[in-house]
mmCIF file of C-alpha atoms in Angstrom:
data_model
loop_
_atom_site.group_PDB
_atom_site.id
_atom_site.type_symbol
_atom_site.label_atom_id
_atom_site.label_comp_id
_atom_site.label_asym_id
_atom_site.label_seq_id
_atom_site.Cartn_x
_atom_site.Cartn_y
_atom_site.Cartn_z
ATOM 1 C CA MET A 9 -33.974 -9.583 -13.568
ATOM 2 C CA SER A 10 -37.025 -8.664 -15.437
ATOM 3 C CA SER A 11 -35.459 -6.031 -17.123
ATOM 4 C CA CYS A 12 -31.821 -5.379 -17.961
ATOM 5 C CA LYS A 13 -30.290 -2.599 -20.381
ATOM 6 C CA LEU A 14 -27.155 -1.529 -21.009
ATOM 7 C CA THR A 15 -26.065 1.693 -22.652
ATOM 8 C CA TYR A 16 -22.780 2.111 -24.453
ATOM 9 C CA PHE A 17 -20.859 3.341 -27.227
ATOM 10 C CA ASN A 18 -20.942 0.984 -30.449
ATOM 11 C CA SER A 19 -17.554 -0.585 -29.220
ATOM 12 C CA GLN A 20 -15.823 -2.972 -26.888
ATOM 13 C CA ALA A 21 -13.749 -1.021 -24.777
ATOM 14 C CA LEU A 22 -15.049 -0.574 -21.275
ATOM 15 C CA GLY A 23 -18.589 -1.963 -22.179
ATOM 16 C CA GLU A 24 -17.607 -5.425 -23.790
ATOM 17 C CA ALA A 25 -16.637 -7.141 -20.250
ATOM 18 C CA ILE A 26 -20.381 -5.992 -19.467
ATOM 19 C CA ARG A 27 -21.929 -7.825 -22.103
ATOM 20 C CA LEU A 28 -19.584 -11.025 -22.127
ATOM 21 C CA LEU A 29 -20.677 -11.215 -18.107
ATOM 22 C CA LEU A 30 -24.300 -10.810 -19.276
ATOM 23 C CA HIS A 31 -23.914 -13.491 -22.193
ATOM 24 C CA TYR A 32 -21.748 -15.937 -20.000
ATOM 25 C CA GLY A 33 -24.896 -15.850 -17.537
ATOM 26 C CA LYS A 34 -27.544 -15.913 -20.241
ATOM 27 C CA ILE A 35 -29.043 -12.484 -19.039
ATOM 28 C CA GLU A 36 -30.835 -11.239 -21.773
ATOM 29 C CA PHE A 37 -30.606 -7.693 -22.522
ATOM 30 C CA GLU A 38 -30.968 -4.922 -24.399
ATOM 31 C CA ASP A 39 -27.390 -3.775 -26.204
ATOM 32 C CA ILE A 40 -28.240 -0.067 -26.857
ATOM 33 C CA ARG A 41 -24.831 1.429 -28.771
ATOM 34 C CA VAL A 42 -24.271 5.270 -29.160
ATOM 35 C CA ASP A 43 -23.252 6.433 -31.924
ATOM 36 C CA TYR A 44 -19.826 8.453 -30.568
ATOM 37 C CA GLU A 45 -19.828 10.437 -33.831
ATOM 38 C CA LYS A 46 -23.381 11.000 -34.620
ATOM 39 C CA ASP A 47 -25.144 10.424 -31.638
ATOM 40 C CA TRP A 48 -22.816 11.370 -28.735
ATOM 41 C CA PRO A 49 -22.856 15.062 -29.095
ATOM 42 C CA SER A 50 -26.376 15.548 -28.551
ATOM 43 C CA TYR A 51 -26.759 13.033 -25.852
ATOM 44 C CA PRO A 52 -28.723 14.225 -22.876
ATOM 45 C CA LYS A 53 -25.428 13.660 -20.823
ATOM 46 C CA ASP A 54 -26.913 15.304 -18.076
ATOM 47 C CA THR A 55 -28.995 12.087 -17.079
ATOM 48 C CA LEU A 56 -25.544 10.107 -16.614
ATOM 49 C CA PRO A 57 -24.136 9.812 -13.039
ATOM 50 C CA LEU A 58 -20.907 11.244 -14.579
ATOM 51 C CA ARG A 59 -21.608 12.274 -17.963
ATOM 52 C CA LEU A 60 -20.415 9.050 -18.771
ATOM 53 C CA LEU A 61 -20.627 5.630 -20.474
ATOM 54 C CA PRO A 62 -21.430 2.620 -19.653
ATOM 55 C CA ILE A 63 -24.700 2.756 -17.886
ATOM 56 C CA LEU A 64 -26.476 -0.577 -16.767
ATOM 57 C CA GLU A 65 -30.124 -0.558 -15.834
ATOM 58 C CA ILE A 66 -31.448 -3.230 -13.725
ATOM 59 C CA ASP A 67 -34.884 -3.595 -13.014
ATOM 60 C CA GLY A 68 -34.929 0.543 -13.033
ATOM 61 C CA ILE A 69 -31.825 0.849 -11.329
ATOM 62 C CA GLN A 70 -29.261 2.756 -13.041
ATOM 63 C CA LEU A 71 -25.770 1.554 -12.219
ATOM 64 C CA HIS A 72 -22.742 3.148 -13.582
ATOM 65 C CA GLN A 73 -18.812 2.734 -13.145
ATOM 66 C CA SER A 74 -17.615 -0.392 -15.438
ATOM 67 C CA ILE A 75 -15.708 -1.945 -12.762
ATOM 68 C CA ALA A 76 -17.896 -1.913 -9.850
ATOM 69 C CA ILE A 77 -20.750 -3.340 -12.999
ATOM 70 C CA CYS A 78 -18.774 -6.458 -13.666
ATOM 71 C CA ARG A 79 -17.910 -7.414 -9.631
ATOM 72 C CA TYR A 80 -21.679 -7.110 -9.044
ATOM 73 C CA LEU A 81 -22.506 -9.521 -12.376
ATOM 74 C CA ALA A 82 -19.594 -11.869 -11.596
ATOM 75 C CA LYS A 83 -21.173 -12.620 -8.420
ATOM 76 C CA ILE A 84 -24.557 -13.252 -10.143
ATOM 77 C CA VAL A 85 -23.106 -15.129 -12.891
ATOM 78 C CA GLY A 86 -20.923 -17.356 -10.671
ATOM 79 C CA LEU A 87 -17.652 -15.707 -11.590
ATOM 80 C CA ALA A 88 -16.276 -14.272 -8.597
ATOM 81 C CA GLY A 89 -14.123 -16.110 -5.817
ATOM 82 C CA THR A 90 -14.913 -17.747 -3.254
ATOM 83 C CA THR A 91 -13.220 -16.668 -0.390
ATOM 84 C CA ARG A 92 -12.319 -12.724 0.925
ATOM 85 C CA LEU A 93 -8.270 -14.010 -0.436
ATOM 86 C CA GLU A 94 -10.055 -15.061 -3.969
ATOM 87 C CA ASP A 95 -11.399 -12.063 -4.470
ATOM 88 C CA TYR A 96 -8.638 -9.640 -3.515
ATOM 89 C CA GLU A 97 -6.910 -11.998 -6.153
ATOM 90 C CA ILE A 98 -9.131 -11.019 -9.066
ATOM 91 C CA ASP A 99 -9.462 -7.634 -7.895
ATOM 92 C CA ASN A 100 -6.352 -7.229 -7.874
ATOM 93 C CA VAL A 101 -5.084 -8.264 -11.619
ATOM 94 C CA VAL A 102 -8.599 -6.163 -12.712
ATOM 95 C CA ASP A 103 -6.861 -3.032 -11.094
ATOM 96 C CA THR A 104 -3.882 -3.889 -12.729
ATOM 97 C CA VAL A 105 -5.540 -4.246 -16.109
ATOM 98 C CA ASN A 106 -7.277 -0.984 -15.690
ATOM 99 C CA ASP A 107 -4.152 0.850 -14.600
ATOM 100 C CA PHE A 108 -2.621 -0.129 -17.600
ATOM 101 C CA ARG A 109 -4.976 1.385 -19.699
ATOM 102 C CA ALA A 110 -5.581 4.292 -18.072
ATOM 103 C CA ARG A 111 -1.631 4.846 -18.538
ATOM 104 C CA LEU A 112 -1.934 4.092 -22.122
ATOM 105 C CA ALA A 113 -4.774 6.247 -22.424
ATOM 106 C CA GLY A 114 -3.526 9.343 -20.776
ATOM 107 C CA ALA A 115 -0.764 9.038 -23.584
ATOM 108 C CA PHE A 116 -3.001 7.812 -26.653
ATOM 109 C CA TYR A 117 -5.371 11.038 -25.882
ATOM 110 C CA GLU A 118 -2.932 13.495 -24.988
ATOM 111 C CA GLN A 119 -3.418 16.706 -27.345
ATOM 112 C CA ASN A 120 -0.247 18.434 -27.159
ATOM 113 C CA THR A 121 2.418 17.148 -29.179
ATOM 114 C CA VAL A 122 5.330 17.455 -27.383
ATOM 115 C CA ALA A 123 4.069 15.585 -23.995
ATOM 116 C CA LYS A 124 2.358 13.223 -25.942
ATOM 117 C CA GLU A 125 6.173 12.353 -27.693
ATOM 118 C CA GLU A 126 7.786 12.565 -23.930
ATOM 119 C CA THR A 127 4.760 10.327 -22.704
ATOM 120 C CA LEU A 128 4.621 7.891 -25.354
ATOM 121 C CA LYS A 129 8.727 6.995 -24.553
ATOM 122 C CA ILE A 130 7.985 6.120 -21.058
ATOM 123 C CA ILE A 131 4.771 4.030 -22.252
ATOM 124 C CA GLN A 132 7.046 2.095 -24.633
ATOM 125 C CA ASN A 133 10.110 1.516 -22.545
ATOM 126 C CA GLU A 134 8.657 1.246 -19.275
ATOM 127 C CA THR A 135 4.689 1.151 -18.904
ATOM 128 C CA ILE A 136 4.458 -1.885 -21.532
ATOM 129 C CA PRO A 137 7.150 -4.322 -20.482
ATOM 130 C CA LEU A 138 6.445 -3.533 -17.116
ATOM 131 C CA PHE A 139 2.815 -4.337 -17.053
ATOM 132 C CA LEU A 140 2.507 -6.814 -19.666
ATOM 133 C CA GLY A 141 5.489 -8.526 -18.011
ATOM 134 C CA LYS A 142 3.477 -8.842 -14.938
ATOM 135 C CA LEU A 143 0.045 -9.703 -16.121
ATOM 136 C CA GLU A 144 1.803 -12.791 -18.575
ATOM 137 C CA ALA A 145 3.577 -14.222 -15.881
ATOM 138 C CA THR A 146 0.192 -14.382 -13.658
ATOM 139 C CA ALA A 147 -1.265 -15.813 -16.526
ATOM 140 C CA GLN A 148 1.531 -18.255 -16.608
ATOM 141 C CA GLN A 149 0.888 -18.960 -13.280
ATOM 142 C CA ASN A 150 -2.624 -19.202 -13.391
ATOM 143 C CA ASN A 151 -2.702 -22.025 -16.474
ATOM 144 C CA GLY A 152 -3.903 -19.544 -18.949
ATOM 145 C CA HIS A 153 -6.021 -17.612 -16.492
ATOM 146 C CA LEU A 154 -5.609 -14.604 -14.827
ATOM 147 C CA ALA A 155 -6.727 -15.692 -10.968
ATOM 148 C CA LEU A 156 -7.276 -18.748 -9.494
ATOM 149 C CA LYS A 157 -6.303 -21.265 -12.192
ATOM 150 C CA ARG A 158 -9.793 -21.020 -13.506
ATOM 151 C CA LEU A 159 -12.300 -18.931 -15.622
ATOM 152 C CA THR A 160 -13.025 -15.778 -13.588
ATOM 153 C CA TRP A 161 -14.509 -12.141 -14.323
ATOM 154 C CA ALA A 162 -10.825 -11.001 -14.492
ATOM 155 C CA ASP A 163 -10.243 -13.298 -17.568
ATOM 156 C CA LEU A 164 -13.574 -11.599 -19.075
ATOM 157 C CA TYR A 165 -12.579 -7.957 -17.847
ATOM 158 C CA LEU A 166 -9.067 -8.504 -19.939
ATOM 159 C CA THR A 167 -10.573 -10.473 -22.816
ATOM 160 C CA GLY A 168 -13.327 -7.669 -23.271
ATOM 161 C CA MET A 169 -10.769 -4.831 -23.514
ATOM 162 C CA SER A 170 -8.222 -6.569 -25.576
ATOM 163 C CA ARG A 171 -8.975 -4.670 -28.779
ATOM 164 C CA TYR A 172 -9.089 -1.698 -26.854
ATOM 165 C CA LEU A 173 -5.428 -2.219 -25.322
ATOM 166 C CA ILE A 174 -4.425 -3.777 -28.929
ATOM 167 C CA ARG A 175 -5.338 -0.048 -30.404
ATOM 168 C CA LEU A 176 -3.994 2.123 -27.101
ATOM 169 C CA VAL A 177 -0.685 -0.133 -27.242
ATOM 170 C CA GLY A 178 0.015 0.477 -31.380
ATOM 171 C CA SER A 179 0.445 -3.503 -32.092
ATOM 172 C CA ASP A 180 -1.018 -6.239 -31.378
ATOM 173 C CA PHE A 181 0.910 -7.373 -27.912
ATOM 174 C CA THR A 182 -0.789 -10.884 -27.940
ATOM 175 C CA ALA A 183 1.796 -12.167 -30.561
ATOM 176 C CA ASN A 184 4.481 -11.676 -27.690
ATOM 177 C CA TYR A 185 2.457 -12.684 -24.561
ATOM 178 C CA GLN A 186 1.396 -16.325 -25.438
ATOM 179 C CA ASN A 187 -0.371 -17.033 -22.089
ATOM 180 C CA LEU A 188 -2.228 -13.644 -22.433
ATOM 181 C CA ARG A 189 -3.233 -14.620 -25.535
ATOM 182 C CA LYS A 190 -4.051 -18.367 -24.011
ATOM 183 C CA VAL A 191 -6.709 -16.119 -21.687
ATOM 184 C CA ILE A 192 -8.338 -14.495 -24.353
ATOM 185 C CA GLU A 193 -8.353 -17.593 -26.193
ATOM 186 C CA ASN A 194 -9.901 -19.579 -23.088
ATOM 187 C CA THR A 195 -12.426 -16.839 -22.616
ATOM 188 C CA GLU A 196 -13.554 -16.859 -26.068
ATOM 189 C CA SER A 197 -14.219 -20.288 -26.579
ATOM 190 C CA THR A 198 -16.276 -20.709 -23.103
ATOM 191 C CA PRO A 199 -19.998 -21.290 -23.753
ATOM 192 C CA GLY A 200 -22.159 -18.469 -23.896
ATOM 193 C CA ILE A 201 -19.484 -16.137 -24.621
ATOM 194 C CA LYS A 202 -18.626 -18.273 -27.817
ATOM 195 C CA GLU A 203 -22.036 -17.951 -29.228
ATOM 196 C CA TRP A 204 -21.626 -13.950 -28.770
ATOM 197 C CA VAL A 205 -17.941 -13.318 -29.977
ATOM 198 C CA ALA A 206 -19.614 -15.320 -33.186
ATOM 199 C CA ILE A 207 -22.067 -13.061 -33.977
ATOM 200 C CA ARG A 208 -21.352 -9.510 -32.550
ATOM 201 C CA PRO A 209 -20.941 -6.209 -34.154
ATOM 202 C CA ASP A 210 -17.029 -6.835 -35.213
ATOM 203 C CA ASN A 211 -15.961 -3.328 -33.604
ATOM 204 C CA PRO A 212 -11.885 -2.427 -33.985
ATOM 205 C CA TYR A 213 -11.980 -1.515 -30.422
ATOM 206 C CA MET B 27 -3.223 -12.652 11.588
ATOM 207 C CA SER B 28 -0.323 -13.095 13.182
ATOM 208 C CA SER B 29 1.991 -10.669 11.498
ATOM 209 C CA CYS B 30 0.803 -7.476 9.237
ATOM 210 C CA LYS B 31 3.432 -5.210 7.710
ATOM 211 C CA LEU B 32 2.430 -2.235 5.427
ATOM 212 C CA THR B 33 5.195 -0.515 3.350
ATOM 213 C CA TYR B 34 4.630 2.878 2.314
ATOM 214 C CA PHE B 35 5.980 6.172 1.699
ATOM 215 C CA ASN B 36 5.549 8.849 4.592
ATOM 216 C CA SER B 37 2.805 10.354 3.084
ATOM 217 C CA GLN B 38 -1.382 9.839 3.453
ATOM 218 C CA ALA B 39 -2.231 9.902 -0.213
ATOM 219 C CA LEU B 40 -2.750 5.994 -1.072
ATOM 220 C CA GLY B 41 -2.105 4.502 1.978
ATOM 221 C CA GLU B 42 -3.838 6.007 5.088
ATOM 222 C CA ALA B 43 -7.479 4.451 3.871
ATOM 223 C CA ILE B 44 -5.457 0.862 4.388
ATOM 224 C CA ARG B 45 -3.852 2.590 7.830
ATOM 225 C CA LEU B 46 -7.614 3.686 8.622
ATOM 226 C CA LEU B 47 -9.067 0.032 7.832
ATOM 227 C CA LEU B 48 -6.275 -1.500 10.210
ATOM 228 C CA HIS B 49 -6.965 0.990 12.758
ATOM 229 C CA TYR B 50 -10.452 0.626 12.615
ATOM 230 C CA GLY B 51 -10.133 -3.285 13.397
ATOM 231 C CA LYS B 52 -7.752 -2.884 15.965
ATOM 232 C CA ILE B 53 -5.352 -4.584 13.664
ATOM 233 C CA GLU B 54 -1.798 -4.491 14.941
ATOM 234 C CA PHE B 55 0.651 -3.783 12.183
ATOM 235 C CA GLU B 56 3.998 -2.144 11.336
ATOM 236 C CA ASP B 57 3.911 1.050 9.485
ATOM 237 C CA ILE B 58 7.185 0.962 7.421
ATOM 238 C CA ARG B 59 7.306 4.253 5.739
ATOM 239 C CA VAL B 60 9.825 4.859 3.303
ATOM 240 C CA ASP B 61 10.982 8.685 2.360
ATOM 241 C CA TYR B 62 10.551 9.609 -1.333
ATOM 242 C CA GLU B 63 13.917 11.693 -1.302
ATOM 243 C CA LYS B 64 15.815 10.005 0.725
ATOM 244 C CA ASP B 65 15.086 5.871 0.474
ATOM 245 C CA TRP B 66 12.874 5.739 -2.675
ATOM 246 C CA PRO B 67 15.593 6.553 -5.151
ATOM 247 C CA SER B 68 17.528 3.574 -4.285
ATOM 248 C CA TYR B 69 14.477 1.342 -2.940
ATOM 249 C CA PRO B 70 14.924 -2.292 -3.929
ATOM 250 C CA LYS B 71 11.713 -1.715 -6.737
ATOM 251 C CA ASP B 72 12.376 -5.301 -8.348
ATOM 252 C CA THR B 73 10.781 -6.589 -4.760
ATOM 253 C CA LEU B 74 7.915 -4.540 -5.586
ATOM 254 C CA PRO B 75 5.008 -6.555 -8.155
ATOM 255 C CA LEU B 76 4.516 -3.147 -10.145
ATOM 256 C CA ARG B 77 7.682 -0.960 -8.866
ATOM 257 C CA LEU B 78 4.706 0.387 -6.609
ATOM 258 C CA LEU B 79 3.625 1.130 -3.102
ATOM 259 C CA PRO B 80 1.676 0.481 -0.906
ATOM 260 C CA ILE B 81 2.392 -3.102 -0.229
ATOM 261 C CA LEU B 82 0.752 -5.096 2.927
ATOM 262 C CA GLU B 83 2.218 -8.212 3.813
ATOM 263 C CA ILE B 84 -0.383 -10.462 5.858
ATOM 264 C CA ASP B 85 1.519 -13.903 7.306
ATOM 265 C CA GLY B 86 4.198 -13.617 4.623
ATOM 266 C CA ILE B 87 1.403 -12.720 1.715
ATOM 267 C CA GLN B 88 2.232 -9.834 -0.280
ATOM 268 C CA LEU B 89 -0.784 -7.570 -1.447
ATOM 269 C CA HIS B 90 -0.536 -4.804 -3.919
ATOM 270 C CA GLN B 91 -3.156 -2.545 -5.513
ATOM 271 C CA SER B 92 -4.590 -0.103 -2.901
ATOM 272 C CA ILE B 93 -8.291 -0.413 -3.769
ATOM 273 C CA ALA B 94 -7.962 -4.195 -3.971
ATOM 274 C CA ILE B 95 -6.204 -4.382 -0.338
ATOM 275 C CA CYS B 96 -8.790 -2.208 1.073
ATOM 276 C CA ARG B 97 -11.846 -3.694 -0.134
ATOM 277 C CA TYR B 98 -10.412 -7.165 1.379
ATOM 278 C CA LEU B 99 -9.410 -5.696 4.986
ATOM 279 C CA ALA B 100 -13.009 -4.165 4.947
ATOM 280 C CA LYS B 101 -14.439 -7.402 4.822
ATOM 281 C CA ILE B 102 -12.504 -8.543 7.653
ATOM 282 C CA VAL B 103 -13.075 -5.428 9.697
ATOM 283 C CA GLY B 104 -16.829 -5.689 8.707
ATOM 284 C CA LEU B 105 -16.900 -2.342 6.912
ATOM 285 C CA ALA B 106 -18.126 -4.052 3.697
ATOM 286 C CA GLY B 107 -21.561 -4.180 2.474
ATOM 287 C CA THR B 108 -24.213 -7.503 3.251
ATOM 288 C CA THR B 109 -25.596 -8.002 -0.300
ATOM 289 C CA ARG B 110 -24.001 -7.994 -4.001
ATOM 290 C CA LEU B 111 -26.253 -4.514 -4.063
ATOM 291 C CA GLU B 112 -24.612 -3.241 -1.130
ATOM 292 C CA ASP B 113 -20.947 -3.915 -2.197
ATOM 293 C CA TYR B 114 -21.486 -2.487 -5.336
ATOM 294 C CA GLU B 115 -22.633 0.868 -3.959
ATOM 295 C CA ILE B 116 -19.578 0.965 -2.258
ATOM 296 C CA ASP B 117 -17.397 -0.186 -5.385
ATOM 297 C CA ASN B 118 -19.100 2.460 -7.497
ATOM 298 C CA VAL B 119 -18.437 5.521 -4.723
ATOM 299 C CA VAL B 120 -14.520 4.425 -4.190
ATOM 300 C CA ASP B 121 -14.147 4.169 -8.106
ATOM 301 C CA THR B 122 -15.458 7.542 -8.703
ATOM 302 C CA VAL B 123 -13.278 8.764 -6.356
ATOM 303 C CA ASN B 124 -10.552 7.242 -7.475
ATOM 304 C CA ASP B 125 -11.361 8.371 -11.312
ATOM 305 C CA PHE B 126 -11.656 11.873 -9.454
ATOM 306 C CA ARG B 127 -7.833 11.308 -8.187
ATOM 307 C CA ALA B 128 -6.364 10.087 -11.325
ATOM 308 C CA ARG B 129 -7.994 13.084 -13.169
ATOM 309 C CA LEU B 130 -6.375 15.401 -10.865
ATOM 310 C CA ALA B 131 -2.990 13.495 -10.774
ATOM 311 C CA GLY B 132 -3.103 13.649 -14.299
ATOM 312 C CA ALA B 133 -2.767 17.464 -14.605
ATOM 313 C CA PHE B 134 -0.770 17.878 -11.324
ATOM 314 C CA TYR B 135 2.141 15.878 -12.661
ATOM 315 C CA GLU B 136 1.928 16.798 -16.104
ATOM 316 C CA GLN B 137 5.772 17.930 -16.991
ATOM 317 C CA ASN B 138 5.068 20.233 -20.130
ATOM 318 C CA THR B 139 3.718 23.485 -19.088
ATOM 319 C CA VAL B 140 1.533 24.010 -22.053
ATOM 320 C CA ALA B 141 -0.087 21.192 -21.309
ATOM 321 C CA LYS B 142 -0.311 21.256 -18.003
ATOM 322 C CA GLU B 143 -2.528 24.751 -18.601
ATOM 323 C CA GLU B 144 -4.858 23.185 -21.185
ATOM 324 C CA THR B 145 -5.691 20.240 -18.566
ATOM 325 C CA LEU B 146 -6.072 22.051 -15.643
ATOM 326 C CA LYS B 147 -8.399 24.665 -17.088
ATOM 327 C CA ILE B 148 -10.709 21.578 -18.032
ATOM 328 C CA ILE B 149 -10.022 20.326 -14.531
ATOM 329 C CA GLN B 150 -11.092 23.594 -12.746
ATOM 330 C CA ASN B 151 -14.218 23.944 -15.054
ATOM 331 C CA GLU B 152 -15.471 20.531 -15.393
ATOM 332 C CA THR B 153 -13.483 17.862 -13.453
ATOM 333 C CA ILE B 154 -13.906 19.580 -10.213
ATOM 334 C CA PRO B 155 -17.425 20.725 -10.589
ATOM 335 C CA LEU B 156 -18.637 17.338 -11.792
ATOM 336 C CA PHE B 157 -17.125 14.569 -9.375
ATOM 337 C CA LEU B 158 -17.158 16.771 -5.868
ATOM 338 C CA GLY B 159 -21.059 17.625 -7.124
ATOM 339 C CA LYS B 160 -21.660 13.972 -7.483
ATOM 340 C CA LEU B 161 -19.700 12.831 -4.296
ATOM 341 C CA GLU B 162 -21.671 15.684 -2.440
ATOM 342 C CA ALA B 163 -25.232 14.683 -3.411
ATOM 343 C CA THR B 164 -24.300 11.336 -2.440
ATOM 344 C CA ALA B 165 -23.119 12.113 0.935
ATOM 345 C CA GLN B 166 -26.091 14.279 1.677
ATOM 346 C CA GLN B 167 -28.416 11.513 0.225
ATOM 347 C CA ASN B 168 -26.465 8.984 2.737
ATOM 348 C CA ASN B 169 -26.641 11.337 5.782
ATOM 349 C CA GLY B 170 -22.703 12.183 5.793
ATOM 350 C CA HIS B 171 -21.787 8.944 4.585
ATOM 351 C CA LEU B 172 -20.869 7.743 0.965
ATOM 352 C CA ALA B 173 -23.070 4.783 0.916
ATOM 353 C CA LEU B 174 -25.848 2.488 2.795
ATOM 354 C CA LYS B 175 -26.430 5.804 5.286
ATOM 355 C CA ARG B 176 -23.739 3.699 7.360
ATOM 356 C CA LEU B 177 -20.160 3.920 7.582
ATOM 357 C CA THR B 178 -18.585 1.688 5.226
ATOM 358 C CA TRP B 179 -15.301 1.442 3.732
ATOM 359 C CA ALA B 180 -16.067 3.986 1.374
ATOM 360 C CA ASP B 181 -16.054 6.317 3.943
ATOM 361 C CA LEU B 182 -12.339 5.424 5.070
ATOM 362 C CA TYR B 183 -11.362 5.642 1.266
ATOM 363 C CA LEU B 184 -12.230 9.061 1.017
ATOM 364 C CA THR B 185 -10.825 10.491 4.212
ATOM 365 C CA GLY B 186 -7.656 8.388 3.785
ATOM 366 C CA MET B 187 -7.225 10.255 0.417
ATOM 367 C CA SER B 188 -8.853 13.657 1.590
ATOM 368 C CA ARG B 189 -5.325 15.105 2.456
ATOM 369 C CA TYR B 190 -3.890 14.258 -0.914
ATOM 370 C CA LEU B 191 -7.163 15.408 -2.746
ATOM 371 C CA ILE B 192 -7.221 18.737 -1.295
ATOM 372 C CA ARG B 193 -3.016 19.355 -2.127
ATOM 373 C CA LEU B 194 -4.200 17.739 -6.006
ATOM 374 C CA VAL B 195 -7.208 20.399 -5.963
ATOM 375 C CA GLY B 196 -4.868 23.046 -4.688
ATOM 376 C CA SER B 197 -6.971 24.375 -2.270
ATOM 377 C CA ASP B 198 -9.338 23.018 1.161
ATOM 378 C CA PHE B 199 -12.580 21.836 -1.201
ATOM 379 C CA THR B 200 -14.166 20.587 1.721
ATOM 380 C CA ALA B 201 -15.283 24.407 2.672
ATOM 381 C CA ASN B 202 -17.603 24.458 -0.110
ATOM 382 C CA TYR B 203 -18.694 20.590 0.197
ATOM 383 C CA GLN B 204 -20.092 20.401 3.759
ATOM 384 C CA ASN B 205 -21.700 16.800 3.400
ATOM 385 C CA LEU B 206 -17.763 15.320 2.292
ATOM 386 C CA ARG B 207 -16.708 17.626 5.311
ATOM 387 C CA LYS B 208 -19.217 15.259 7.345
ATOM 388 C CA VAL B 209 -18.044 12.224 5.539
ATOM 389 C CA ILE B 210 -14.455 12.982 7.053
ATOM 390 C CA GLU B 211 -15.740 14.383 10.428
ATOM 391 C CA ASN B 212 -17.756 11.481 10.882
ATOM 392 C CA THR B 213 -14.570 8.843 9.845
ATOM 393 C CA GLU B 214 -12.170 10.616 12.134
ATOM 394 C CA SER B 215 -14.248 10.313 15.264
ATOM 395 C CA THR B 216 -14.540 6.984 14.905
ATOM 396 C CA PRO B 217 -13.576 4.591 17.597
ATOM 397 C CA GLY B 218 -10.260 3.137 16.581
ATOM 398 C CA ILE B 219 -9.732 5.906 13.793
ATOM 399 C CA LYS B 220 -9.805 8.534 16.205
ATOM 400 C CA GLU B 221 -7.326 7.427 18.623
ATOM 401 C CA TRP B 222 -4.780 6.945 15.496
ATOM 402 C CA VAL B 223 -5.967 10.322 13.707
ATOM 403 C CA ALA B 224 -4.765 12.078 17.483
ATOM 404 C CA ILE B 225 -1.102 10.620 17.101
ATOM 405 C CA ARG B 226 -0.572 9.853 13.677
ATOM 406 C CA PRO B 227 2.227 11.749 11.669
ATOM 407 C CA ASP B 228 1.406 15.554 10.542
ATOM 408 C CA ASN B 229 2.055 14.405 6.774
ATOM 409 C CA PRO B 230 0.659 17.435 4.939
ATOM 410 C CA TYR B 231 -1.039 14.799 2.218
#
């Protein structure tokens, strides 16, 4: 790669997993951060495929859709599977993390207060125990990873999303899900990533 | 594969792309259909990884997460890309179709009438033209396909989902998006798929 440029908000959320993959692979990139309050309202959104961030530009090619970008980078940096079934296992858990995020976000960003209250009840009583219980069991079976009993891009995906998930859940769920905490700790102590984690902007989510 | 069994509702929605992939690849499978009204309330949901369908069982291994299943099958039947960037291109458009579905579903299944009305306005004025406009342009650039100017699992994904998307949109959007209509027509006239389309249950979505 002769040029690599990530454009995302000044937050971790949907962009941090991409940053983790690039740092893991020691791929130099420009880390352009758009301030949501100050820059985003006047940002030229028509230049974005779906008026959304993140965007990764590699050698002039504009990539969007964060999970598709992560999977692409994972193959480059060696964090994908080595068989079809291994890749399925990673894809499965990534989509499960993303489904969990989407359900939480649906409640979190609900504008209507009555609807929000109803949805939050389901989130607390059903969605959170169901999804975190499933992911915790998966992390336990895989010795502190989310797939293949080794570091894969699924671990980086969860880790990059973790502060945002904590914000959406409303509390630090990793206190009650020790194996998911292990996934995050394992990832953040990985060479390439740990140096980044030590110096990155301390975004709350 | 010595045994292959799909369990899904008696509908197309999130299960039909899997059926299309299996028929395209001439992979024999048991097509188990759960009636949502009659069978689902008493269905043993604890046997399902996230209490959700579809589930595909191959040689005793239980696969879930419909997109991850489709990608896995696509590699087996030869409808994936041949390079990392080709696979990214397919993944990107599949995630875009799925994001569109998720946004539509959020409004469609909203229980609160005030919240529903607000969300439907955004869906009609912003989400539908944005996503269908983008997908239509992609289909035009790719000569009636969604990626790589040839049949890929992205085409089967959209085609399998099309009746369900029409239901969520509330009208047959393919009338105004001729290139997306072409994608569906191209897919449904493909050997292996066309024979299935001719005999499959005529589920409205």
